[in-house]
Coordinates of C-alpha atoms in Angstrom, one line a residue:
Chain A
X1 CA -89.9 169.2 46.2
X2 CA -88.9 172.9 46.3
X3 CA -89.0 174.7 43.0
X4 CA -86.6 177.4 42.0
X5 CA -88.0 180.1 39.6
X6 CA -85.7 182.7 38.0
X7 CA -86.8 186.0 36.5
X8 CA -86.5 187.2 33.9
X9 CA -85.7 184.3 31.6
X10 CA -83.7 186.6 29.4
X11 CA -82.6 190.2 29.4
X12 CA -80.7 192.7 27.4
X13 CA -78.7 195.5 28.9
X14 CA -76.1 198.0 28.0
X15 CA -72.5 198.1 29.1
X16 CA -72.3 199.9 32.4
X17 CA -75.8 199.1 33.4
X18 CA -76.8 197.7 36.8
X19 CA -78.4 194.3 36.2
X20 CA -80.5 192.4 38.7
X21 CA -81.7 188.7 38.4
X22 CA -84.2 187.3 40.8
X23 CA -84.5 183.7 42.1
X24 CA -87.5 182.6 44.1
X25 CA -87.8 179.3 46.1
X26 CA -91.2 177.8 46.6
X27 CA -90.4 177.2 50.2
X28 CA -87.8 178.8 52.6
X29 CA -84.2 177.6 52.1
X30 CA -82.5 180.0 54.6
X31 CA -79.4 181.1 52.8
X32 CA -78.5 177.8 51.1
X33 CA -78.4 179.4 47.6
X34 CA -75.7 179.5 45.0
X35 CA -75.4 181.4 41.7
X36 CA -73.5 180.1 38.7
X37 CA -72.4 181.7 35.4
X38 CA -72.2 179.7 32.2
X39 CA -70.7 181.4 29.2
X40 CA -71.6 180.1 25.8
X41 CA -69.9 176.7 25.2
X42 CA -68.2 176.8 28.6
X43 CA -68.4 175.0 32.0
X44 CA -70.6 176.5 34.7
X45 CA -68.6 178.7 37.2
X46 CA -69.5 179.4 40.8
X47 CA -70.1 183.1 41.5
X48 CA -71.9 183.3 44.8
X49 CA -72.6 180.8 47.6
X50 CA -74.5 181.1 50.9
X51 CA -76.6 183.7 49.1
X52 CA -74.1 186.5 49.4
X53 CA -70.6 185.1 49.7
X54 CA -68.4 185.9 46.7
X55 CA -66.4 183.0 45.4
X56 CA -62.6 183.6 45.3
X57 CA -61.5 185.3 42.1
X58 CA -65.0 186.5 41.1
X59 CA -65.1 190.3 40.3
X60 CA -66.6 192.5 43.0
X61 CA -69.2 193.9 40.6
X62 CA -71.1 190.6 41.3
X63 CA -73.1 190.5 44.5
X64 CA -75.9 188.4 46.0
X65 CA -78.5 189.0 48.6
X66 CA -81.6 187.4 50.1
X67 CA -82.7 184.8 52.5
X68 CA -85.7 182.5 52.9
X69 CA -87.5 182.5 49.6
X70 CA -86.3 185.5 47.6
X71 CA -82.8 186.0 46.3
X72 CA -81.1 188.5 44.0
X73 CA -77.9 188.4 41.9
X74 CA -76.7 191.9 41.0
X75 CA -74.1 193.0 38.5
X76 CA -73.2 196.6 39.5
X77 CA -71.7 197.6 36.1
X78 CA -72.3 195.2 33.2
X79 CA -69.2 194.3 31.2
X80 CA -69.1 192.7 27.7
X81 CA -67.5 189.5 29.3
X82 CA -70.6 189.1 31.5
X83 CA -72.6 187.7 28.5
X84 CA -73.8 184.4 29.8
X85 CA -76.6 182.4 31.3
X86 CA -77.0 182.6 35.0
X87 CA -78.4 179.9 37.3
X88 CA -79.4 179.8 40.9
X89 CA -79.3 176.6 42.9
X90 CA -80.7 175.5 46.3
X91 CA -78.6 173.2 48.4
X92 CA -80.3 173.1 51.8
X93 CA -81.2 169.5 51.0
X94 CA -81.6 167.1 48.1
X95 CA -82.8 167.5 45.4
X96 CA -80.3 170.3 44.7
X97 CA -82.5 172.0 42.1
X98 CA -81.3 174.6 39.7
X99 CA -83.4 177.5 38.4
X100 CA -84.3 177.5 34.7
X101 CA -81.6 180.1 33.9
X102 CA -81.5 183.7 32.9
X103 CA -79.8 184.5 29.6
X104 CA -78.0 187.9 29.7
X105 CA -77.1 189.7 26.5
X106 CA -75.5 193.1 25.7
X107 CA -77.8 195.6 24.1
Chain B
X1 CA -55.0 173.0 41.1
X2 CA -58.3 171.2 41.3
X3 CA -59.0 169.1 38.2
X4 CA -62.0 166.9 37.4
X5 CA -61.8 164.9 34.2
X6 CA -64.9 163.0 33.0
X7 CA -64.9 160.1 30.6
X8 CA -67.1 157.3 29.3
X9 CA -69.6 159.2 27.3
X10 CA -70.6 157.5 24.0
X11 CA -73.6 156.9 21.7
X12 CA -75.8 154.1 23.2
X13 CA -79.1 152.7 22.2
X14 CA -82.2 153.1 24.3
X15 CA -82.3 150.5 27.0
X16 CA -78.6 150.3 27.1
X17 CA -76.1 150.8 29.9
X18 CA -73.1 153.0 30.4
X19 CA -70.6 153.9 33.1
X20 CA -69.2 157.4 33.4
X21 CA -66.0 158.1 35.3
X22 CA -64.6 161.3 36.9
X23 CA -60.9 161.4 37.8
X24 CA -60.1 164.0 40.5
X25 CA -56.8 165.6 41.4
X26 CA -55.5 168.6 43.3
X27 CA -57.5 168.2 46.5
X28 CA -58.1 165.5 49.2
X29 CA -60.8 163.6 47.4
X30 CA -62.1 161.6 50.3
X31 CA -62.8 164.8 52.3
X32 CA -65.5 165.9 49.8
X33 CA -69.0 165.1 48.7
X34 CA -69.2 164.8 44.9
X35 CA -72.0 165.4 42.4
X36 CA -73.2 164.7 38.9
X37 CA -75.0 167.4 36.9
X38 CA -76.3 167.1 33.4
X39 CA -77.2 169.5 30.6
X40 CA -79.3 168.4 27.6
X41 CA -78.4 170.1 24.4
X42 CA -79.6 173.8 24.5
X43 CA -81.2 173.3 27.9
X44 CA -80.5 174.2 31.5
X45 CA -78.6 172.5 34.3
X46 CA -80.2 169.5 36.0
X47 CA -78.8 168.0 39.2
X48 CA -78.5 164.2 38.8
X49 CA -76.9 162.6 41.9
X50 CA -74.7 163.2 44.9
X51 CA -72.5 161.0 47.1
X52 CA -71.0 161.8 50.5
X53 CA -67.2 161.8 51.1
X54 CA -67.3 158.3 52.7
X55 CA -69.8 156.8 50.3
X56 CA -72.3 156.4 53.0
X57 CA -75.1 158.7 51.7
X58 CA -76.5 159.0 48.2
X59 CA -79.2 161.1 46.6
X60 CA -80.8 160.9 43.2
X61 CA -83.1 163.1 41.1
X62 CA -86.5 161.4 40.6
X63 CA -85.8 161.3 36.8
X64 CA -82.9 158.8 37.3
X65 CA -83.8 157.1 40.6
X66 CA -83.7 153.3 40.2
X67 CA -81.8 153.5 36.9
X68 CA -78.5 155.3 37.8
X69 CA -76.1 154.4 40.6
X70 CA -73.4 156.8 41.9
X71 CA -70.3 155.4 43.5
X72 CA -66.7 156.3 44.3
X73 CA -63.3 154.7 44.9
X74 CA -61.4 156.9 47.2
X75 CA -58.2 154.9 46.7
X76 CA -58.3 155.9 43.0
X77 CA -59.7 159.4 43.5
X78 CA -62.5 158.6 41.2
X79 CA -66.3 159.1 41.0
X80 CA -68.6 157.0 38.9
X81 CA -72.1 157.0 37.5
X82 CA -73.5 153.7 36.4
X83 CA -76.4 154.4 34.0
X84 CA -78.9 151.6 33.1
X85 CA -82.1 151.5 31.2
X86 CA -81.1 154.6 29.3
X87 CA -83.7 156.7 27.6
X88 CA -83.5 159.3 24.8
X89 CA -84.2 162.0 27.4
X90 CA -80.9 161.1 29.2
X91 CA -79.0 162.5 26.2
X92 CA -76.9 165.3 27.8
X93 CA -73.4 166.6 28.7
X94 CA -72.7 165.1 32.1
X95 CA -70.6 167.1 34.5
X96 CA -68.8 165.9 37.6
X97 CA -68.6 168.6 40.3
X98 CA -66.9 168.9 43.7
X99 CA -68.7 170.1 46.8
X100 CA -67.5 173.4 48.3
X101 CA -67.5 172.2 52.0
X102 CA -65.2 169.6 53.7
X103 CA -67.4 166.8 55.1
X104 CA -70.5 168.7 54.1
X105 CA -73.2 169.3 51.5
X106 CA -73.2 172.6 49.7
X107 CA -72.5 174.5 46.6
X108 CA -70.5 173.1 43.7
X109 CA -67.2 174.9 43.5
X110 CA -65.3 173.1 40.8
X111 CA -66.7 171.4 37.6
X112 CA -65.2 169.1 35.0
X113 CA -65.4 169.7 31.3
X114 CA -68.2 167.2 30.9
X115 CA -68.6 164.0 28.9
X116 CA -71.4 163.7 26.2
X117 CA -73.9 160.8 26.4
X118 CA -76.1 160.3 23.4
X119 CA -79.0 157.9 23.6
X120 CA -80.2 157.1 20.1
X121 CA -81.2 154.2 18.0

């Protein structure tokens, strides 16, 4: 099975910073990659699908890129409400594995 | 408005059985693949199982294969997860999620609030 590895596992950044989270697949998955945001105590929310397509209603400061094995989620200007754990997920085929998560905090 | 409402989570003893339900509304249920995802307390997301729009194709995580069965009743707009031979490591919040593509397999665009399953003696 393909493994999904996120880095870093946690990070702390200041409001207004540009933040980048990386997700690496152990084999190529084309662009079948989604990113989710889970705020503390809340339900996961879809941010990005097809590696770079922004889900309707998601702020434009979120963007995704990559193809094959290496993917990136970028927040262009960090806001206080972005405190959350972020997960990548592959969906080229089952199993639809999630990364282990990246916990983002405000410095 | 898409709504997914899970139910059926309770405290159950190891080796026991449980059936989770997910009631869907706000979209044409029988056009979409549906999924179950779980999250153990303080842990990350774990995909559990998926079922095609017509019930013809199913997939399971290795951790639940042979013990869990996913099913749906399109006449009732409902998704189910039959859980047998439960283990303590199955303790988690179980989410129902809708696929993002019509007649396809893709990302999960809507999630329910989850139902808590606790396996403990």
